[in-house]
Amino acid sequence: LERSVTSFPEASRVARRSGPPGLLRELYKEVRAFLVFPDEGRGWVLRAALRARSLIHRFQPQVVVSSGPPHSAHLVAGMATMGSAVRWLVDLRDPWAGPHTKAWDSHARVGSRIFRALSLPLERLTFRSAHGVITNTPPLAEALAARYPNVPVACVPNGVDPERLPPPARHRYPGFAIAYVGTLYGSRDLGPVVRALRIFLERHPEAAQAGSKLRIAGAADPDRARALQDAVAAAGMEQHVEVLGLLPRAEALNVVSRSRLAVVLAQEQELQVPAKLYESVAMGIPTLVVAEAGSAAGVEGERIGAVVRDPGDVEEIACVLEELWQADPRRRPPCPVPITYEAIAPVVDKLLRGSGVVPSFGEEGGTDLPRGAAVT
């Protein structure tokens, strides 16, 4: 692990920081958040709006969809469509001005007072200017519908393009291989998985001898990287955890394809569903969602065939590892519901046309839907 931890990006190294203490650190956090407000798209917004406005004038589209994060894309679309008759829909992959759960408190930008004070008025102005809002989870749709009762809100779940997924791996990793592919931030904590892996290997020493490992691909916030190192050290699992760092998409998916289990983390993120969930399920890799049962990720994970376990139930997570170790590794669990883009496309088509799914978005025909209603 000591060798592998250096594979984290420079911003995610696990060395202890000697940053300014107390109030000075908080001031630094607020100033930093202000300088990058509204997000990493700052400095790009005006140029992008001018370019988008030119394209709208040239091609005369019927609908413009802005998708974020980065949510500055919505500001671009708002300026680009100003004064035109084109319909504009705001697509939220993640919450913008909230509701933000505890997981975001430690985030350098989203957790700042500056962001929370300024983002809500900006979101309100944007949503009231747009013709509708699209979310990818029902809880977020319901929360926004309650906050903006005069704004139509629709929910279209995430999906996956099977053509961009790798074929089944010919050569899998030795032993019981676990893959986590994604960013470690907020409350996303691999500690429960590390502790469960230790329990599993103690009960099945043959799995340890076979080379079982947890492989981690992706970036990590500094505090999450330190938490991972501490969890691995406390469990004495240095030989069974490998940090691969940032990988190209194809390589990251190959790590998942060669593994017996994919892990998806969504602790304390009640309104979000990580998109990686759909990829591993569509690839036929048994998938463990570590999240609260009633959260968006927990509900969606169960809907599409993943196993959901509470972050605090390490014993149950260990039991999942045992069951998969004893199962036929050639068996690939089927997805009980369609999650491909092909299946979702008709829903999105009706939504963009303003008929069928959310008739109140502005086209004639269909039964009127009360403005502010959240639908799937």
XYZ file of C-alpha atoms in Angstrom:
376
model
C 0.000 0.000 0.000
C 2.836 2.413 0.792
C 4.058 2.063 -2.769
C 0.593 2.252 -4.263
C -0.640 5.243 -2.302
C 1.728 7.466 -4.255
C -0.385 6.660 -7.298
C -2.994 9.097 -6.018
C -2.910 12.464 -7.828
C -0.722 15.093 -6.179
C -3.771 16.784 -4.644
C -4.709 13.527 -2.980
C -1.433 12.484 -1.348
C -1.920 11.154 2.141
C 0.836 13.110 3.839
C -0.410 15.172 6.745
C -0.910 18.790 5.825
C 0.509 21.621 7.889
C -2.081 24.136 6.702
C -3.191 27.183 8.681
C -5.081 26.338 11.878
C -8.545 27.262 13.057
C -10.090 30.498 11.836
C -7.307 31.147 9.355
C -7.958 27.812 7.691
C -11.685 28.578 7.482
C -10.938 31.982 5.972
C -8.649 30.363 3.422
C -11.423 27.892 2.550
C -13.977 30.671 2.032
C -11.646 32.822 -0.080
C -10.731 29.830 -2.195
C -14.410 28.960 -2.698
C -15.166 32.535 -3.729
C -12.340 32.581 -6.269
C -13.661 29.470 -8.007
C -17.369 30.303 -7.725
C -19.641 29.019 -9.173
C -17.391 26.060 -10.038
C -14.448 24.979 -12.157
C -16.165 26.499 -15.205
C -15.437 30.044 -14.030
C -13.717 32.048 -16.753
C -15.348 29.900 -19.412
C -18.963 30.967 -18.973
C -19.065 34.176 -21.020
C -17.044 32.800 -23.931
C -19.121 29.630 -23.977
C -22.382 31.610 -23.864
C -21.365 33.701 -26.861
C -20.372 30.601 -28.791
C -23.565 28.742 -27.834
C -25.714 31.722 -28.786
C -24.045 31.760 -32.194
C -24.733 28.049 -32.661
C -28.370 28.445 -31.636
C -28.791 31.247 -34.174
C -27.147 29.118 -36.844
C -28.901 25.773 -36.314
C -32.227 26.921 -34.816
C -32.708 23.962 -32.439
C -36.081 23.314 -30.851
C -34.606 22.334 -27.489
C -31.416 23.190 -25.608
C -30.327 20.944 -22.737
C -27.678 22.111 -20.277
C -26.130 19.352 -18.186
C -24.090 19.685 -15.026
C -22.007 19.534 -12.950
C -20.259 21.716 -13.682
C -23.444 23.696 -13.120
C -21.961 26.761 -14.786
C -23.191 25.048 -17.967
C -26.692 26.144 -16.956
C -25.560 29.762 -16.754
C -24.156 29.386 -20.259
C -27.453 28.008 -21.564
C -29.445 30.713 -19.816
C -27.450 33.493 -21.454
C -27.383 31.700 -24.807
C -31.162 31.234 -24.963
C -32.089 34.653 -23.585
C -34.624 36.361 -25.839
C -35.135 33.296 -28.050
C -38.128 30.978 -28.366
C -36.080 27.797 -27.929
C -37.076 25.542 -25.041
C -34.383 25.090 -22.428
C -34.172 22.156 -20.024
C -31.765 21.966 -17.081
C -30.300 18.484 -16.563
C -28.899 17.864 -13.059
C -26.552 14.903 -12.731
C -25.952 15.909 -9.091
C -27.605 18.465 -6.795
C -26.631 22.092 -7.372
C -27.666 24.289 -4.445
C -28.904 21.309 -2.510
C -30.432 19.877 -0.561
C -26.884 18.991 0.486
C -26.413 16.104 2.852
C -23.734 15.699 5.517
C -21.391 14.111 2.993
C -20.767 17.536 1.433
C -19.808 19.353 4.644
C -16.105 18.667 4.163
C -16.080 19.541 0.455
C -13.751 22.475 -0.193
C -16.253 24.318 -2.395
C -19.721 22.932 -1.739
C -19.177 22.912 2.017
C -18.207 26.595 2.154
C -20.496 29.341 3.439
C -19.814 31.359 0.284
C -21.093 28.600 -1.980
C -24.204 27.902 0.065
C -25.079 31.582 0.304
C -24.642 32.355 -3.397
C -25.598 29.126 -5.147
C -29.238 29.059 -4.039
C -30.175 32.454 -5.573
C -28.318 31.448 -8.728
C -30.143 28.133 -8.900
C -33.487 29.838 -8.263
C -32.920 32.344 -11.066
C -31.829 29.570 -13.438
C -34.720 27.223 -12.735
C -37.328 29.952 -13.039
C -35.875 30.974 -16.394
C -35.779 27.430 -17.790
C -38.730 25.444 -19.147
C -38.076 22.482 -16.874
C -35.584 20.515 -14.799
C -34.460 16.906 -15.234
C -32.924 14.874 -12.406
C -31.662 11.296 -12.275
C -33.103 10.310 -8.877
C -36.681 10.531 -7.559
C -35.627 11.973 -4.157
C -33.860 14.910 -5.803
C -36.826 15.466 -8.130
C -39.204 15.513 -5.180
C -37.000 17.899 -3.201
C -36.731 20.337 -6.114
C -40.446 20.100 -6.895
C -41.184 21.101 -3.309
C -38.703 23.970 -3.453
C -39.894 25.238 -6.861
C -43.616 24.411 -7.111
C -44.010 26.393 -10.348
C -41.164 24.635 -12.161
C -41.832 21.293 -13.937
C -39.412 18.644 -12.666
C -38.914 15.229 -14.264
C -36.794 12.254 -13.263
C -35.011 10.063 -15.807
C -32.722 7.432 -14.240
C -29.169 6.947 -15.378
C -28.259 4.259 -17.853
C -25.343 2.775 -19.717
C -24.157 2.377 -23.299
C -23.270 -1.333 -23.694
C -21.164 -0.574 -26.764
C -18.713 1.315 -24.536
C -18.298 -1.564 -22.094
C -15.545 -4.172 -22.414
C -16.335 -7.820 -23.169
C -16.076 -10.362 -20.341
C -12.466 -10.668 -19.235
C -10.604 -13.752 -20.383
C -8.101 -13.540 -17.548
C -9.434 -12.502 -14.178
C -7.337 -11.402 -11.240
C -6.209 -14.206 -8.919
C -8.110 -15.006 -5.771
C -11.117 -12.929 -4.787
C -10.681 -9.607 -6.570
C -12.661 -6.539 -5.481
C -12.698 -3.331 -7.526
C -13.578 0.200 -6.526
C -13.500 2.605 -9.461
C -14.416 6.199 -8.694
C -13.542 9.260 -6.659
C -13.199 9.149 -2.882
C -14.711 12.320 -1.450
C -17.222 13.491 1.121
C -18.421 10.510 3.148
C -17.343 7.905 0.615
C -15.334 5.591 2.842
C -13.800 2.253 1.922
C -13.123 1.499 5.585
C -16.120 -0.864 5.971
C -15.020 -2.817 2.891
C -11.422 -3.050 4.139
C -12.580 -4.349 7.529
C -14.980 -6.801 5.891
C -12.183 -8.047 3.645
C -10.055 -8.728 6.710
C -12.869 -10.761 8.313
C -13.357 -12.684 5.075
C -9.655 -13.503 4.691
C -9.395 -14.609 8.327
C -12.239 -17.053 7.723
C -10.885 -18.145 4.349
C -7.073 -18.185 4.471
C -7.076 -19.993 1.146
C -8.451 -16.814 -0.426
C -5.585 -14.806 1.058
C -3.064 -17.322 -0.252
C -4.677 -17.114 -3.696
C -3.825 -13.406 -3.944
C -7.137 -11.745 -3.081
C -7.022 -7.951 -3.252
C -9.086 -4.793 -3.171
C -8.010 -2.608 -6.098
C -8.834 1.095 -6.090
C -8.789 3.264 -9.222
C -9.525 6.977 -9.151
C -8.721 10.207 -7.368
C -9.200 10.928 -3.677
C -9.624 14.037 -1.590
C -6.781 14.409 0.926
C -8.886 13.493 3.960
C -10.355 10.456 2.190
C -6.896 9.286 1.126
C -5.678 9.586 4.719
C -8.760 7.747 5.982
C -8.066 4.923 3.533
C -4.455 4.636 4.623
C -5.487 4.618 8.287
C -8.148 1.956 7.692
C -5.748 -0.297 5.804
C -3.031 0.097 8.440
C -5.451 -0.543 11.308
C -6.692 -3.717 9.633
C -3.189 -4.857 8.691
C -4.301 -5.209 5.082
C -1.379 -3.578 3.292
C -0.726 -6.706 1.218
C -4.333 -6.940 0.112
C -5.076 -3.362 -0.972
C -3.686 -1.821 -4.153
C -4.224 1.821 -5.118
C -3.947 2.227 -8.881
C -4.565 5.982 -9.039
C -6.189 7.684 -12.008
C -6.656 5.417 -15.010
C -8.051 5.974 -18.513
C -11.675 4.894 -18.770
C -10.896 1.722 -20.723
C -8.295 0.607 -18.182
C -10.589 1.358 -15.254
C -13.390 -0.709 -16.787
C -10.902 -3.496 -17.422
C -10.114 -3.544 -13.696
C -13.827 -4.039 -13.009
C -14.163 -6.681 -15.716
C -11.331 -8.757 -14.217
C -12.794 -8.621 -10.698
C -15.292 -10.826 -8.857
C -17.001 -7.896 -7.126
C -17.459 -4.194 -7.865
C -18.016 -1.776 -4.979
C -20.090 1.405 -5.238
C -19.952 3.912 -2.371
C -22.738 6.378 -1.611
C -22.632 6.917 2.150
C -24.686 9.893 3.346
C -25.560 10.838 -0.246
C -29.288 10.283 0.005
C -30.129 12.099 -3.245
C -27.447 10.733 -5.595
C -26.725 7.527 -7.490
C -23.133 7.031 -8.745
C -23.158 6.320 -12.483
C -20.566 3.561 -11.974
C -23.366 1.432 -10.530
C -24.932 0.972 -13.957
C -21.655 0.068 -15.668
C -20.708 -2.776 -13.334
C -24.251 -4.198 -13.291
C -24.466 -4.050 -17.099
C -21.094 -5.832 -17.318
C -22.499 -8.704 -15.286
C -20.131 -8.109 -12.368
C -21.727 -8.690 -8.944
C -22.050 -5.237 -7.423
C -22.111 -4.178 -3.785
C -23.628 -0.791 -2.964
C -22.449 0.528 0.397
C -25.183 2.991 1.300
C -28.138 3.493 3.567
C -31.073 1.291 2.540
C -33.519 4.149 1.989
C -31.111 6.340 0.041
C -31.412 6.913 -3.702
C -28.415 4.656 -4.358
C -29.746 1.968 -2.042
C -33.181 1.912 -3.648
C -31.791 2.046 -7.177
C -29.183 -0.602 -6.438
C -31.862 -3.050 -5.343
C -34.007 -2.160 -8.369
C -31.319 -3.043 -10.886
C -29.998 -6.153 -9.150
C -27.086 -5.015 -6.976
C -26.573 -6.027 -3.343
C -27.068 -3.166 -0.870
C -25.510 -3.141 2.586
C -25.454 -0.475 5.269
C -22.025 1.126 5.855
C -22.172 0.208 9.538
C -22.836 -3.494 8.971
C -19.333 -4.808 8.334
C -20.346 -8.376 9.189
C -23.033 -8.366 6.495
C -20.531 -7.015 3.969
C -18.156 -9.841 4.913
C -20.985 -12.336 4.362
C -21.464 -10.969 0.839
C -17.776 -11.616 0.135
C -18.075 -15.167 1.492
C -21.139 -15.954 -0.610
C -19.454 -14.757 -3.790
C -16.235 -16.622 -2.978
C -18.195 -19.860 -2.688
C -20.324 -19.182 -5.782
C -19.504 -20.175 -9.352
C -17.201 -17.390 -10.662
C -18.478 -17.955 -14.195
C -22.018 -17.001 -13.224
C -22.909 -13.440 -14.136
C -26.018 -12.054 -12.434
C -28.627 -10.755 -14.883
C -30.009 -7.245 -14.615
C -33.750 -7.537 -13.838
C -34.686 -4.252 -15.535
C -33.515 -2.527 -18.742
C -30.827 0.073 -17.987
C -29.342 0.703 -21.423
C -29.527 4.025 -23.234
C -31.655 2.263 -25.846
C -34.285 1.573 -23.190
C -34.152 5.096 -21.796
C -34.087 6.874 -25.175
C -37.880 6.742 -25.820
C -38.516 8.358 -22.435
C -36.002 11.107 -23.139
C -37.415 11.571 -26.642
C -40.902 12.228 -25.275
C -39.452 14.524 -22.647
C -37.544 16.604 -25.185
C -40.555 16.770 -27.472
C -42.647 17.953 -24.549
C -45.212 15.163 -24.827
C -46.071 11.979 -23.029
C -43.710 12.029 -20.068
C -44.014 15.636 -18.949
C -46.733 17.262 -21.081
C -46.580 20.442 -19.005
C -43.155 21.161 -20.490
C -44.982 23.051 -23.171
C -46.349 21.031 -26.095
C -49.970 20.359 -26.908
C -51.470 16.962 -26.302
C -51.484 14.630 -23.342
C -52.914 15.133 -19.905
C -51.799 18.247 -18.104
C -49.303 17.624 -15.341
C -49.349 20.038 -12.398
C -46.337 22.315 -12.486
C -43.854 21.344 -9.845
C -44.776 17.655 -9.956
C -41.889 15.216 -9.990
C -42.330 12.279 -12.341
C -40.294 9.348 -13.576
